[in-house]
JSON list of C-alpha atoms in Angstrom, two decimals:
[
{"chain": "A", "resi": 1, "resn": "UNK", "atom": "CA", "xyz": [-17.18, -14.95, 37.60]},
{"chain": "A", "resi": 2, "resn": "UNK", "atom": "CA", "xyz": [-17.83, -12.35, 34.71]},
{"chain": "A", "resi": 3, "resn": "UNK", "atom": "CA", "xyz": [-18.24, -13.78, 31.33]},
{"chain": "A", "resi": 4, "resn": "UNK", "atom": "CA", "xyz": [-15.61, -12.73, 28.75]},
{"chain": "A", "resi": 5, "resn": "UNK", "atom": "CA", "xyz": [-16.81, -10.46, 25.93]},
{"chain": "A", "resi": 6, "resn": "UNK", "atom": "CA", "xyz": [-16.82, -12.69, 22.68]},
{"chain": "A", "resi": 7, "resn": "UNK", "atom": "CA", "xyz": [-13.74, -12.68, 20.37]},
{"chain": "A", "resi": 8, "resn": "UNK", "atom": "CA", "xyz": [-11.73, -11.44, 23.82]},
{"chain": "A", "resi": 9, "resn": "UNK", "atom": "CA", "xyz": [-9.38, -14.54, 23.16]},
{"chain": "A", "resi": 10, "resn": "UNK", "atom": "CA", "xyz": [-8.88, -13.84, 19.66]},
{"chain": "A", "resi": 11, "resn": "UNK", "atom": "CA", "xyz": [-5.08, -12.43, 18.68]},
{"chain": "A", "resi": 12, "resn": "UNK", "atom": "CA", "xyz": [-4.88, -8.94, 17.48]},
{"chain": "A", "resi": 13, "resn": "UNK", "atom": "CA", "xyz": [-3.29, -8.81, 14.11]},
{"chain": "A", "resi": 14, "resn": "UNK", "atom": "CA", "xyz": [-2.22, -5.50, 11.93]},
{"chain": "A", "resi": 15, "resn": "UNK", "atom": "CA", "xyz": [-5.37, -5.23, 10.70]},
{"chain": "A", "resi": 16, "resn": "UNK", "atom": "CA", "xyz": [-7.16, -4.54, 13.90]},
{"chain": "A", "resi": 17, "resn": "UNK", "atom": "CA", "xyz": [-4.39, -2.13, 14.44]},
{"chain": "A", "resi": 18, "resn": "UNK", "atom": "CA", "xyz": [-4.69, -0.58, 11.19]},
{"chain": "A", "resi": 19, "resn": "UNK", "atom": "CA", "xyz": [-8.44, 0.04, 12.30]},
{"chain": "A", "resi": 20, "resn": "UNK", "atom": "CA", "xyz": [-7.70, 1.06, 15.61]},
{"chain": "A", "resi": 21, "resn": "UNK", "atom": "CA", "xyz": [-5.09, 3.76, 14.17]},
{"chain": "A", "resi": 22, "resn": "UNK", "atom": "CA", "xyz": [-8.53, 4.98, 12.50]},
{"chain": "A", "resi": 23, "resn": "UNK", "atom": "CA", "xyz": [-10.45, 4.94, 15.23]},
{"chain": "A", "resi": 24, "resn": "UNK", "atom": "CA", "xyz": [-7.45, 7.01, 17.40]},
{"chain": "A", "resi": 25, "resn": "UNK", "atom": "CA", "xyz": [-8.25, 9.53, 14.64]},
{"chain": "A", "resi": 26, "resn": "UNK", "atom": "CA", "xyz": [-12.21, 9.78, 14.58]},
{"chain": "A", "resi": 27, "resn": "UNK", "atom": "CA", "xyz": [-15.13, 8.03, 15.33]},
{"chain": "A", "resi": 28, "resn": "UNK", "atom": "CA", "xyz": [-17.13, 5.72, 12.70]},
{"chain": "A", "resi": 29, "resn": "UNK", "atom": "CA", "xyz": [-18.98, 3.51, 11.91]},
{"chain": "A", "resi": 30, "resn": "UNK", "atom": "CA", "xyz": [-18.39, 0.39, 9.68]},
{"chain": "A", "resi": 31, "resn": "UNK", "atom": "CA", "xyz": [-19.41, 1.78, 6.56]},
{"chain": "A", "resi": 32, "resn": "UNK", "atom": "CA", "xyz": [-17.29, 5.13, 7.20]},
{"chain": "A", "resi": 33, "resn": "UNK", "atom": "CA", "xyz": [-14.33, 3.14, 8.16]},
{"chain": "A", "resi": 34, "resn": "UNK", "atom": "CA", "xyz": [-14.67, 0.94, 4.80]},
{"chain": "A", "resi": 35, "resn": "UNK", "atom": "CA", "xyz": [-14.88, 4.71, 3.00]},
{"chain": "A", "resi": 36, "resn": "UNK", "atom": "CA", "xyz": [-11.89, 5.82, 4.85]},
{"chain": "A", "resi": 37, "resn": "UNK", "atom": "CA", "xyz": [-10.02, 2.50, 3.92]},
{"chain": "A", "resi": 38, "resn": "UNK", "atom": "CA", "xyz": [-10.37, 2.93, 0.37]},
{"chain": "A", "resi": 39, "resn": "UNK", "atom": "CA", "xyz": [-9.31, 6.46, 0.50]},
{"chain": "A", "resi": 40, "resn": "UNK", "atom": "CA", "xyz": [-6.04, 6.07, 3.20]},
{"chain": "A", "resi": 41, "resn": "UNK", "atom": "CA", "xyz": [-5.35, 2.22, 3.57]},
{"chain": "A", "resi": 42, "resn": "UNK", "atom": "CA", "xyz": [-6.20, 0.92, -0.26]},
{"chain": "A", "resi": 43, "resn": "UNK", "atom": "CA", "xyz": [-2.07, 1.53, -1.56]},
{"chain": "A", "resi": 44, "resn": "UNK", "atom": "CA", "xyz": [-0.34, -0.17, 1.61]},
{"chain": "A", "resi": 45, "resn": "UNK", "atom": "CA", "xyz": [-2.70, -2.31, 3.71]},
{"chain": "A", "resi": 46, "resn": "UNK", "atom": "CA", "xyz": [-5.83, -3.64, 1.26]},
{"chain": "A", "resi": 47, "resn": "UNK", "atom": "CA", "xyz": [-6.85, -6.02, 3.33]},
{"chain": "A", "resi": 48, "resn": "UNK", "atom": "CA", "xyz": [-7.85, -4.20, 6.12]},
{"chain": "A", "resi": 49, "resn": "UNK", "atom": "CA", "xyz": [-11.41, -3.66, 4.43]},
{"chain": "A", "resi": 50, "resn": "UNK", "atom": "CA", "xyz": [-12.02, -7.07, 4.10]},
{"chain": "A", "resi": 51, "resn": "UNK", "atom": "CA", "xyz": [-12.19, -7.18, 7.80]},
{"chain": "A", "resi": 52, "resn": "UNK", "atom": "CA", "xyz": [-13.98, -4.16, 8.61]},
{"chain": "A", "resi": 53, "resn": "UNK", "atom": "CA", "xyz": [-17.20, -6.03, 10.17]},
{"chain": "A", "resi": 54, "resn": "UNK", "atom": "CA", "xyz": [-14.95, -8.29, 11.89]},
{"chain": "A", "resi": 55, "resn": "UNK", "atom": "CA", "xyz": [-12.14, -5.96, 13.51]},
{"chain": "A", "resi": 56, "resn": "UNK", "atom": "CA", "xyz": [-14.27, -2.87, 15.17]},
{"chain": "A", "resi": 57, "resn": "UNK", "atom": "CA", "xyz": [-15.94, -5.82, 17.29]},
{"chain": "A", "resi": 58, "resn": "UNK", "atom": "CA", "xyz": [-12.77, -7.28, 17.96]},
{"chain": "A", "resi": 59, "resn": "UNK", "atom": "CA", "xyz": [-11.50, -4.50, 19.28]},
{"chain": "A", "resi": 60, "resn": "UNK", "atom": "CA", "xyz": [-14.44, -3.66, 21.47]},
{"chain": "A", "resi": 61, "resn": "UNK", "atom": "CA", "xyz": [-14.05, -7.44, 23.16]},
{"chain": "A", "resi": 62, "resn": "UNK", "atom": "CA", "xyz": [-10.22, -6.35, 23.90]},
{"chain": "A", "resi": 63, "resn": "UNK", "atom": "CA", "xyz": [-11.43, -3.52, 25.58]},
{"chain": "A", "resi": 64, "resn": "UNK", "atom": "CA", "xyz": [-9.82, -0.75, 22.57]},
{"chain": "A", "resi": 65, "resn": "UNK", "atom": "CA", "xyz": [-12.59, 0.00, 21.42]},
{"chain": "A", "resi": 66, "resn": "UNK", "atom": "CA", "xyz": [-16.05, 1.01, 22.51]},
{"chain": "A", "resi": 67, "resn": "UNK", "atom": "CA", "xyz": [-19.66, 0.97, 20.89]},
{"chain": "A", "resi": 68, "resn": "UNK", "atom": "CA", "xyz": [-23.01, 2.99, 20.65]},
{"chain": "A", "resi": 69, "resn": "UNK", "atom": "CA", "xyz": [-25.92, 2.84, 19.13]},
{"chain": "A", "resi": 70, "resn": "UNK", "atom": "CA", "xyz": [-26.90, 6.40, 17.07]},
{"chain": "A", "resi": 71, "resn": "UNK", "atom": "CA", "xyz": [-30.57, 6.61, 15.52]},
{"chain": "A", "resi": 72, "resn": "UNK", "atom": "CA", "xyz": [-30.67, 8.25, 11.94]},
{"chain": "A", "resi": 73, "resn": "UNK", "atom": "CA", "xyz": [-34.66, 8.88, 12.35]},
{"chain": "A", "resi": 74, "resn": "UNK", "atom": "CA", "xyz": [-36.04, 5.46, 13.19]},
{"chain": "A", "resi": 75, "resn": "UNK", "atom": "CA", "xyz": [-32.56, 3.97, 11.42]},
{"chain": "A", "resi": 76, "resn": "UNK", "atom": "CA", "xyz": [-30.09, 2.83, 13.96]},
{"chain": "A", "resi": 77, "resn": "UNK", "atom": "CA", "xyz": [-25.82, 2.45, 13.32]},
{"chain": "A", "resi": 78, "resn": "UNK", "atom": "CA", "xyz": [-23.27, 1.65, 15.68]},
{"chain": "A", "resi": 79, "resn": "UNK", "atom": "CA", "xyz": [-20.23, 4.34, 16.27]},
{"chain": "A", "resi": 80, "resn": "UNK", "atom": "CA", "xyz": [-17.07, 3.01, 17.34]},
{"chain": "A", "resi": 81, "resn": "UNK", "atom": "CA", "xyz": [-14.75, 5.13, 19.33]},
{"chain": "A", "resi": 82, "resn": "UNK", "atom": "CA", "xyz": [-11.16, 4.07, 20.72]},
{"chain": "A", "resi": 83, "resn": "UNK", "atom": "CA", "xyz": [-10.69, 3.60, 24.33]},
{"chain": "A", "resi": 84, "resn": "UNK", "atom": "CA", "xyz": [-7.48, 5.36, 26.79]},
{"chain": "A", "resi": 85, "resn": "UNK", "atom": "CA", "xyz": [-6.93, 1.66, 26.67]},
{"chain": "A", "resi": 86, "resn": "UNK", "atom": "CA", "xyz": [-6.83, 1.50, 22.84]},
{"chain": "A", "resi": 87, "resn": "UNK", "atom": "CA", "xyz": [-4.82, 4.59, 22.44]},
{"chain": "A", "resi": 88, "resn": "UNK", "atom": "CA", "xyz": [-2.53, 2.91, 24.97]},
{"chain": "A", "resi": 89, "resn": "UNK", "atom": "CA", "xyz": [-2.37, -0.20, 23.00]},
{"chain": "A", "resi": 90, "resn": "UNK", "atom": "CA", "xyz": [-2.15, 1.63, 19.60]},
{"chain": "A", "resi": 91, "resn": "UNK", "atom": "CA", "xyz": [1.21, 3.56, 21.14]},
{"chain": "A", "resi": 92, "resn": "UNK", "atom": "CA", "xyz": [2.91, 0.12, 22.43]},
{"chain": "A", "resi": 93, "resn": "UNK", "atom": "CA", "xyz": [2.05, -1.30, 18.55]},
{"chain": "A", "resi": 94, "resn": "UNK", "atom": "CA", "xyz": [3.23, 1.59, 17.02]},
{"chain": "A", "resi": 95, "resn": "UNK", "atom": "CA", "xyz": [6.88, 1.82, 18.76]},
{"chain": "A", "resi": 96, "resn": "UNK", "atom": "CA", "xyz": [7.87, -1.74, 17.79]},
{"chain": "A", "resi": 97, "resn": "UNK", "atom": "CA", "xyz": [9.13, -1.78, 14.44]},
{"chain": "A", "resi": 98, "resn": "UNK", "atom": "CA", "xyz": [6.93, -3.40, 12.07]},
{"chain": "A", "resi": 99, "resn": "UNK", "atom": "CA", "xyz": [7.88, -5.45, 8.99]},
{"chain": "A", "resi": 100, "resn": "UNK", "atom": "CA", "xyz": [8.69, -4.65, 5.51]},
{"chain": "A", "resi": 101, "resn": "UNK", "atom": "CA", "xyz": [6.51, -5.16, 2.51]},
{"chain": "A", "resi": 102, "resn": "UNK", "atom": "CA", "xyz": [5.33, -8.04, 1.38]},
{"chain": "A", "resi": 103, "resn": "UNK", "atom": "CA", "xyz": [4.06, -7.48, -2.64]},
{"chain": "A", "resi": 104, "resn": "UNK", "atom": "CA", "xyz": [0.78, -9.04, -3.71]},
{"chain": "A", "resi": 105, "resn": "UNK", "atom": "CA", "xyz": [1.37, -8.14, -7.47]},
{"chain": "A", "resi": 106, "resn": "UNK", "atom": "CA", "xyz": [-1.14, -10.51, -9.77]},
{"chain": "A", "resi": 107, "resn": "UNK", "atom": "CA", "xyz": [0.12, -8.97, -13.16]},
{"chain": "A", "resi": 108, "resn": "UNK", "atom": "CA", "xyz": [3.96, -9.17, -12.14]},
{"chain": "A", "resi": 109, "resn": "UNK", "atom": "CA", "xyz": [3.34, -12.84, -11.08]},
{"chain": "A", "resi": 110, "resn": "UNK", "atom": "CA", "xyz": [2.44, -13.10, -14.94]},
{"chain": "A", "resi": 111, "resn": "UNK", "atom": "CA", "xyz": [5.83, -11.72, -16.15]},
{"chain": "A", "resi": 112, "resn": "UNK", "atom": "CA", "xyz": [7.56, -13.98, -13.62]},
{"chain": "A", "resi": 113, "resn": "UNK", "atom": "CA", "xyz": [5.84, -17.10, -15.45]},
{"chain": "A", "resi": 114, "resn": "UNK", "atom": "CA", "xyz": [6.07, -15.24, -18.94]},
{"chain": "A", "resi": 115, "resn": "UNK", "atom": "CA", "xyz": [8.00, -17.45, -20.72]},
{"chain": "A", "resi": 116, "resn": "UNK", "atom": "CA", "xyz": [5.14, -20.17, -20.28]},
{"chain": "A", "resi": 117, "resn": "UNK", "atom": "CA", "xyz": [2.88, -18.40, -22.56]},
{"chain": "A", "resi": 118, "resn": "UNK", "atom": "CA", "xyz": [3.44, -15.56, -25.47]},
{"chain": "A", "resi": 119, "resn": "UNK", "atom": "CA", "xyz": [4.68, -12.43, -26.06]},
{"chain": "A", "resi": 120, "resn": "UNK", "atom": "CA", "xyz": [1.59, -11.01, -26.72]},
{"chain": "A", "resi": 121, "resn": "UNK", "atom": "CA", "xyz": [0.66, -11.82, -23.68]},
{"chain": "A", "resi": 122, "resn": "UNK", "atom": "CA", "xyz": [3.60, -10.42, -21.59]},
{"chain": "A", "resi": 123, "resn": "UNK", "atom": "CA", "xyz": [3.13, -7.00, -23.51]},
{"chain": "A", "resi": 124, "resn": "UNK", "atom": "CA", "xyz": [-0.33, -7.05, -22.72]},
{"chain": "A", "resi": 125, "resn": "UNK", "atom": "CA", "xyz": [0.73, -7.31, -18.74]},
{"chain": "A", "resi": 126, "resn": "UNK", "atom": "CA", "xyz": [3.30, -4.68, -19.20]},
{"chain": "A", "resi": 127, "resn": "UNK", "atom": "CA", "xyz": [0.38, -2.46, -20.39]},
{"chain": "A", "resi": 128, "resn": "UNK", "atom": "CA", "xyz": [-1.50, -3.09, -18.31]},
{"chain": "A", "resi": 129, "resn": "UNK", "atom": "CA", "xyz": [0.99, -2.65, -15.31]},
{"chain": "A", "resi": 130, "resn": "UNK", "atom": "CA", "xyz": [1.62, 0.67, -16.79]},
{"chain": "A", "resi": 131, "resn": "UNK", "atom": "CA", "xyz": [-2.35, 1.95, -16.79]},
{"chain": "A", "resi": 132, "resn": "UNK", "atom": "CA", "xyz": [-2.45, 0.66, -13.18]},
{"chain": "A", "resi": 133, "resn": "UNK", "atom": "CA", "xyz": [0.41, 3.55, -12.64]},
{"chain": "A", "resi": 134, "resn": "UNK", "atom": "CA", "xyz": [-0.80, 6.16, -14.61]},
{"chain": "A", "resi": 135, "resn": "UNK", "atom": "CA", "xyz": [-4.44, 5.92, -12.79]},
{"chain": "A", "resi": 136, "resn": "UNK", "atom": "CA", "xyz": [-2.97, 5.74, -9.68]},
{"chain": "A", "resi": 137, "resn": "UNK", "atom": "CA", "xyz": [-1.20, 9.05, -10.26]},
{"chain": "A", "resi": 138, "resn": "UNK", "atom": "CA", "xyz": [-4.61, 10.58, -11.35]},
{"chain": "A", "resi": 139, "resn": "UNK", "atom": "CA", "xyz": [-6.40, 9.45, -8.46]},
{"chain": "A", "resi": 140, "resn": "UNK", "atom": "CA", "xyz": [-3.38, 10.68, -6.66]},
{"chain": "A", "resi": 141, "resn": "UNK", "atom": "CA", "xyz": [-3.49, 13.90, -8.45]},
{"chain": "A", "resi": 142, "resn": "UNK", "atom": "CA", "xyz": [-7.13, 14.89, -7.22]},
{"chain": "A", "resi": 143, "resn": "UNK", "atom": "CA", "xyz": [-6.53, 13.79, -3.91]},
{"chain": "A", "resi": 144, "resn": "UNK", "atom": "CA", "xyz": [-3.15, 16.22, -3.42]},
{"chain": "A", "resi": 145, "resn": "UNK", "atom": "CA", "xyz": [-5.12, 19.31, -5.00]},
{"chain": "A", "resi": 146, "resn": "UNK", "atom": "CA", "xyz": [-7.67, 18.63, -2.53]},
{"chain": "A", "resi": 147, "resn": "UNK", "atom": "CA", "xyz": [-5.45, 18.62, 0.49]},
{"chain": "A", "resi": 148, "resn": "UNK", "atom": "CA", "xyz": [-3.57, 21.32, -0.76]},
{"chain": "A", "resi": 149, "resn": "UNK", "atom": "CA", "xyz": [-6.80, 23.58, -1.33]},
{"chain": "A", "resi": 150, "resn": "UNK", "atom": "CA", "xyz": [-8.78, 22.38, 1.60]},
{"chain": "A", "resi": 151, "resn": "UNK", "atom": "CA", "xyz": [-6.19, 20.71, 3.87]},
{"chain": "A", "resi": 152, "resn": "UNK", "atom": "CA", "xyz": [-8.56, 17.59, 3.26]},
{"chain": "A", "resi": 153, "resn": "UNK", "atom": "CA", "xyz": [-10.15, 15.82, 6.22]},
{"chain": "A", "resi": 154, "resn": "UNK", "atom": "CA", "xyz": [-7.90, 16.17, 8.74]},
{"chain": "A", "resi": 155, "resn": "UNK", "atom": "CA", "xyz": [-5.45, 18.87, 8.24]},
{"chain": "A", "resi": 156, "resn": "UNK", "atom": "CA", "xyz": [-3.59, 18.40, 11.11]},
{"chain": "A", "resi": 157, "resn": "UNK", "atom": "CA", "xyz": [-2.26, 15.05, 9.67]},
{"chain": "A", "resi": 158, "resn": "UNK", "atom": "CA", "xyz": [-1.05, 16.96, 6.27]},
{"chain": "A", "resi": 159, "resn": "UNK", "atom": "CA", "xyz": [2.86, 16.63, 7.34]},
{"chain": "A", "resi": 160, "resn": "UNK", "atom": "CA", "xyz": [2.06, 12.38, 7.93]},
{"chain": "A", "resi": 161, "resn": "UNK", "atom": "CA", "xyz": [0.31, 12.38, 4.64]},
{"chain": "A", "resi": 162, "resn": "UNK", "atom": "CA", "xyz": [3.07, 13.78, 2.84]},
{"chain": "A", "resi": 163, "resn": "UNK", "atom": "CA", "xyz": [5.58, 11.81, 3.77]},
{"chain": "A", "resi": 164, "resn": "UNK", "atom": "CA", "xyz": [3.59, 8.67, 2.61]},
{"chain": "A", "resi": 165, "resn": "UNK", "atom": "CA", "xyz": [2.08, 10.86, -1.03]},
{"chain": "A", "resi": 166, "resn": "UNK", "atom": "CA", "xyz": [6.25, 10.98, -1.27]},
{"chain": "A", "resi": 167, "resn": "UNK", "atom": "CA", "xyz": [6.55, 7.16, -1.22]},
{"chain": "A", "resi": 168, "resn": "UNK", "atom": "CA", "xyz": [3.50, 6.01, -2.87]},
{"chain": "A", "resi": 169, "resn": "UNK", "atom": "CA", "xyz": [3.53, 8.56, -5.54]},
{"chain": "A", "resi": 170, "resn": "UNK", "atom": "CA", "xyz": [7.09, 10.19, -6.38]},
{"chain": "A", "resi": 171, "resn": "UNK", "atom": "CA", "xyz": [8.78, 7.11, -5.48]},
{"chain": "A", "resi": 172, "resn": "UNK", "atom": "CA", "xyz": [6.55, 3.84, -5.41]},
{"chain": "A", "resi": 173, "resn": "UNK", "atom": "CA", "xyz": [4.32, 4.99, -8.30]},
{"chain": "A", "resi": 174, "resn": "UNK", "atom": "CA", "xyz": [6.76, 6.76, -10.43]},
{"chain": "A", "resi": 175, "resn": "UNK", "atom": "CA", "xyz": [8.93, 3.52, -10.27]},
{"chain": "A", "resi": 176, "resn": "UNK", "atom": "CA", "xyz": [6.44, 1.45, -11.18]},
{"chain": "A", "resi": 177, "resn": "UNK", "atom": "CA", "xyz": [5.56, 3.20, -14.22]},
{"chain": "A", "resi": 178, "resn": "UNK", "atom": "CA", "xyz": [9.34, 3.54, -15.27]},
{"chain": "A", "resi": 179, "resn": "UNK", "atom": "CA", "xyz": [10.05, 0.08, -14.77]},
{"chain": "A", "resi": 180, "resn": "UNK", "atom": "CA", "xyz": [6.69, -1.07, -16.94]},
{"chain": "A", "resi": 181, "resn": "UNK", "atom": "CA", "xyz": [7.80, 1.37, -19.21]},
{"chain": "A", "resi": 182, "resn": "UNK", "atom": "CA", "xyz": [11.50, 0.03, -19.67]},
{"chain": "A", "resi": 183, "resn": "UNK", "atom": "CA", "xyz": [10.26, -3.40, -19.78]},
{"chain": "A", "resi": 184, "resn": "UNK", "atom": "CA", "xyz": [7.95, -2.84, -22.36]},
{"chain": "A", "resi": 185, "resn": "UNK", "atom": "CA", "xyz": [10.30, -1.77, -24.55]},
{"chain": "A", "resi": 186, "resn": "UNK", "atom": "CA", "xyz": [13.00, -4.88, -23.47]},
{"chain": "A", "resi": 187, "resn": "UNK", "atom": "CA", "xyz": [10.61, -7.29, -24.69]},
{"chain": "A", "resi": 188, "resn": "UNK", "atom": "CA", "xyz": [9.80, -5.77, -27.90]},
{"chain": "A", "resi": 189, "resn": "UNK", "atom": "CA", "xyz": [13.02, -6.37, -28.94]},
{"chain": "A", "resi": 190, "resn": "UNK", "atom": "CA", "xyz": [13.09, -10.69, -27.99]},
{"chain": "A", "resi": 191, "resn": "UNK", "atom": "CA", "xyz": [11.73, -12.46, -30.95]},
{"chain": "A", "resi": 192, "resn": "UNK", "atom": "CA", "xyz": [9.49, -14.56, -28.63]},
{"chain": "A", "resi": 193, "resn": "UNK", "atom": "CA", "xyz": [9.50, -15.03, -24.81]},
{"chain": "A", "resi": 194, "resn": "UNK", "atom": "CA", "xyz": [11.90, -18.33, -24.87]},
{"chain": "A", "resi": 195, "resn": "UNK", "atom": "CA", "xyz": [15.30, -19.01, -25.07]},
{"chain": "A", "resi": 196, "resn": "UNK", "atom": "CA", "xyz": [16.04, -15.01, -24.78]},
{"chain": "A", "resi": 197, "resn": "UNK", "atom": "CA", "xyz": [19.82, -14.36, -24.68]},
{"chain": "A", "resi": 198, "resn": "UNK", "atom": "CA", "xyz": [19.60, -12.12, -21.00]},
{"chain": "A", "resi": 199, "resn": "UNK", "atom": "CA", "xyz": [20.37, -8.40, -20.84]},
{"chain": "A", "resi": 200, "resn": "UNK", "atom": "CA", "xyz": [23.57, -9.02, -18.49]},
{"chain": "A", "resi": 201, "resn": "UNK", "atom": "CA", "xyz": [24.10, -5.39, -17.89]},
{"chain": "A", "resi": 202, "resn": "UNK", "atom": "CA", "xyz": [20.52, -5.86, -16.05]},
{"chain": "A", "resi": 203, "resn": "UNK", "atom": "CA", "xyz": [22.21, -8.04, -13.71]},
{"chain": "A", "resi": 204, "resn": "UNK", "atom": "CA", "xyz": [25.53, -6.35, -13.56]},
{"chain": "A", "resi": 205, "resn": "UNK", "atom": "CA", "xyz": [23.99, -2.90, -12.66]},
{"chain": "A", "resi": 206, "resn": "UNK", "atom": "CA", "xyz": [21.97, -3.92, -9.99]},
{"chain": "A", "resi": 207, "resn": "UNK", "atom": "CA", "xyz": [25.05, -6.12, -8.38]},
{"chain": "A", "resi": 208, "resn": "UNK", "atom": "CA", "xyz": [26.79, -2.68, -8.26]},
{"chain": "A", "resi": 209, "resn": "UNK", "atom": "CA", "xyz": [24.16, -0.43, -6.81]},
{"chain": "A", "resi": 210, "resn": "UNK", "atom": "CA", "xyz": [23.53, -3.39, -3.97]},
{"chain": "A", "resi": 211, "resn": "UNK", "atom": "CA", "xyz": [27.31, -3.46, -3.29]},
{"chain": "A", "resi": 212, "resn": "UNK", "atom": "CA", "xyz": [27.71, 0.04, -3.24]},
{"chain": "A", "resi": 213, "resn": "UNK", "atom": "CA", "xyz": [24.22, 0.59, -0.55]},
{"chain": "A", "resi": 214, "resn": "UNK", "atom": "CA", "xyz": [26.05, -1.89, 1.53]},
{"chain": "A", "resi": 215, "resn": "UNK", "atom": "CA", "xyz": [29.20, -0.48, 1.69]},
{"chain": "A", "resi": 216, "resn": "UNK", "atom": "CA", "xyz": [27.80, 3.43, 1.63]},
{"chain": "A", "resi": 217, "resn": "UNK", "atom": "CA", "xyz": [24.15, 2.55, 2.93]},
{"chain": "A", "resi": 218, "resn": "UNK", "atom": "CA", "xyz": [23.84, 7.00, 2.94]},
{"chain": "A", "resi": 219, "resn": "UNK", "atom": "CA", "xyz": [24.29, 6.61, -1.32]},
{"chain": "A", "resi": 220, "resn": "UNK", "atom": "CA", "xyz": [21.17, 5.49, -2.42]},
{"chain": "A", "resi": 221, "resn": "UNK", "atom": "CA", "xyz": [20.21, 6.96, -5.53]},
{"chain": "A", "resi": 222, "resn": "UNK", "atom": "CA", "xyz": [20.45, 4.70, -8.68]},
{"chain": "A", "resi": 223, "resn": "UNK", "atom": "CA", "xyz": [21.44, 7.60, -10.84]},
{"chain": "A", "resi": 224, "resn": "UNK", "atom": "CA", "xyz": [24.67, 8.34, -8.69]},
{"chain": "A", "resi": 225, "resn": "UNK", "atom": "CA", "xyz": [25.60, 4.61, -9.56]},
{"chain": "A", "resi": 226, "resn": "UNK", "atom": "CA", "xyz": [25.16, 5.01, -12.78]},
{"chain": "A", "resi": 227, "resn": "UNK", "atom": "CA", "xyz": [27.07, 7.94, -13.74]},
{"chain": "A", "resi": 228, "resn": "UNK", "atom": "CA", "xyz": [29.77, 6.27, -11.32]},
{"chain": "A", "resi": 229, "resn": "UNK", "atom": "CA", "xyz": [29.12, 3.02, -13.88]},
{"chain": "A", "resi": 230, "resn": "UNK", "atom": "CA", "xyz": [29.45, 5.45, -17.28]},
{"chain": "A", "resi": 231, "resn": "UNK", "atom": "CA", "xyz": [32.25, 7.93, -15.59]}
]
């Protein structure tokens, strides 16, 4: 009977998909896969490069993925490539509908629990929420002249890539920013960060817009509610 590869029992999770996706698009190594995480994966699925000596051996025990051994001089590296059975896999995964976001925020944690500590100390988280945004655009910024001038790395992705530089910049980024922005300026106002009479046209807006996307899911945009809310 034919021993099973190790990790062959182990459950694929995103993650190994997330790799596999990569591996559907090139072939790498560990250390190219880690650079191509922090370039591609970094904004929506972080985690993935925790993983990254883990997952390409996973996948070569579930038959996805496959191995070799390249020699750079006397220096040797492993190359993983995807498998028909990978690719296979990688299709079934990617026609199920996946799950929506789940935020791992560590400085909007520390508004949530604001009113434990200062208001110093809330501005300071604002702040710093808003540099977060404003570096994120500038990374984003280099990275959309490049593909524009060069096409980047894989041109023949550009029309994927834009679709998720419209999310994570014009929308996800942008709103980010905005919302730092406007809260910043919110809490300047309280005297201290307890016992705050609320901004009840905070609540009342949003309880609009949510009504009005469930009724009309096709109206979306916050500024059409708004000039509905001020006509």
């Amino acid at each position: 009977m034919a021993k099973r590869p190790a990790g062959a029992g182990k459950e694929l999770t995103t993650t190994s998909y997330a790799i596999l996706g990569l591996l559907a698009i090139g072939e790498w190594t560990t250390y190219e896969l880690a650079q191509q995480m922090r370039r591609s994966l970094r904004n929506f699925w972080p985690r993935a490069e925790r993983r990254i000596y883990d997952e390409p051996k996973l996948l070569v025990a579930h038959g996805l993925a496959q191995a070799r051994t390249e020699y750079t001089g006397r220096r040797p590296r492993t190359v993983y490539a995807i498998t028909p059975t990978g690719r296979a896999a990688l299709r079934a995964w990617l026609a199920r509908p996946g799950a929506g976001p789940s935020l791992e925020f560590e400085a909007l944690l520390k508004v949530f629990l604001a009113d434990h500590g200062d208001k110093q100390a809330l501005l300071g988280n604002l702040r710093a929420i808003q540099a977060w945004a404003a570096d994120e655009h500038r990374q984003g910024v280099r990275l959309v002249r490049d593909y524009l001038q060069t096409g980047g790395p894989f041109p023949d992705r550009l029309h994927i890539i834009a679709l998720m530089v419209r999310f994570l910049g014009s929308e996800w980024g942008a709103a980010v920013h905005r919302w730092a922005t406007w809260a910043e300026q919110e809490v300047l106002g309280w005297p201290q960060v307890q016992d705050v009479e609320p901004n009840r046209r905070v609540l009342e807006d949003y309880l609009r817009l949510a009504e009005h996307q469930l009724a009309t899911p096709d109206a979306t945009d916050p500024a059409d509610i708004q000039s509905q809310r001020t006509s």
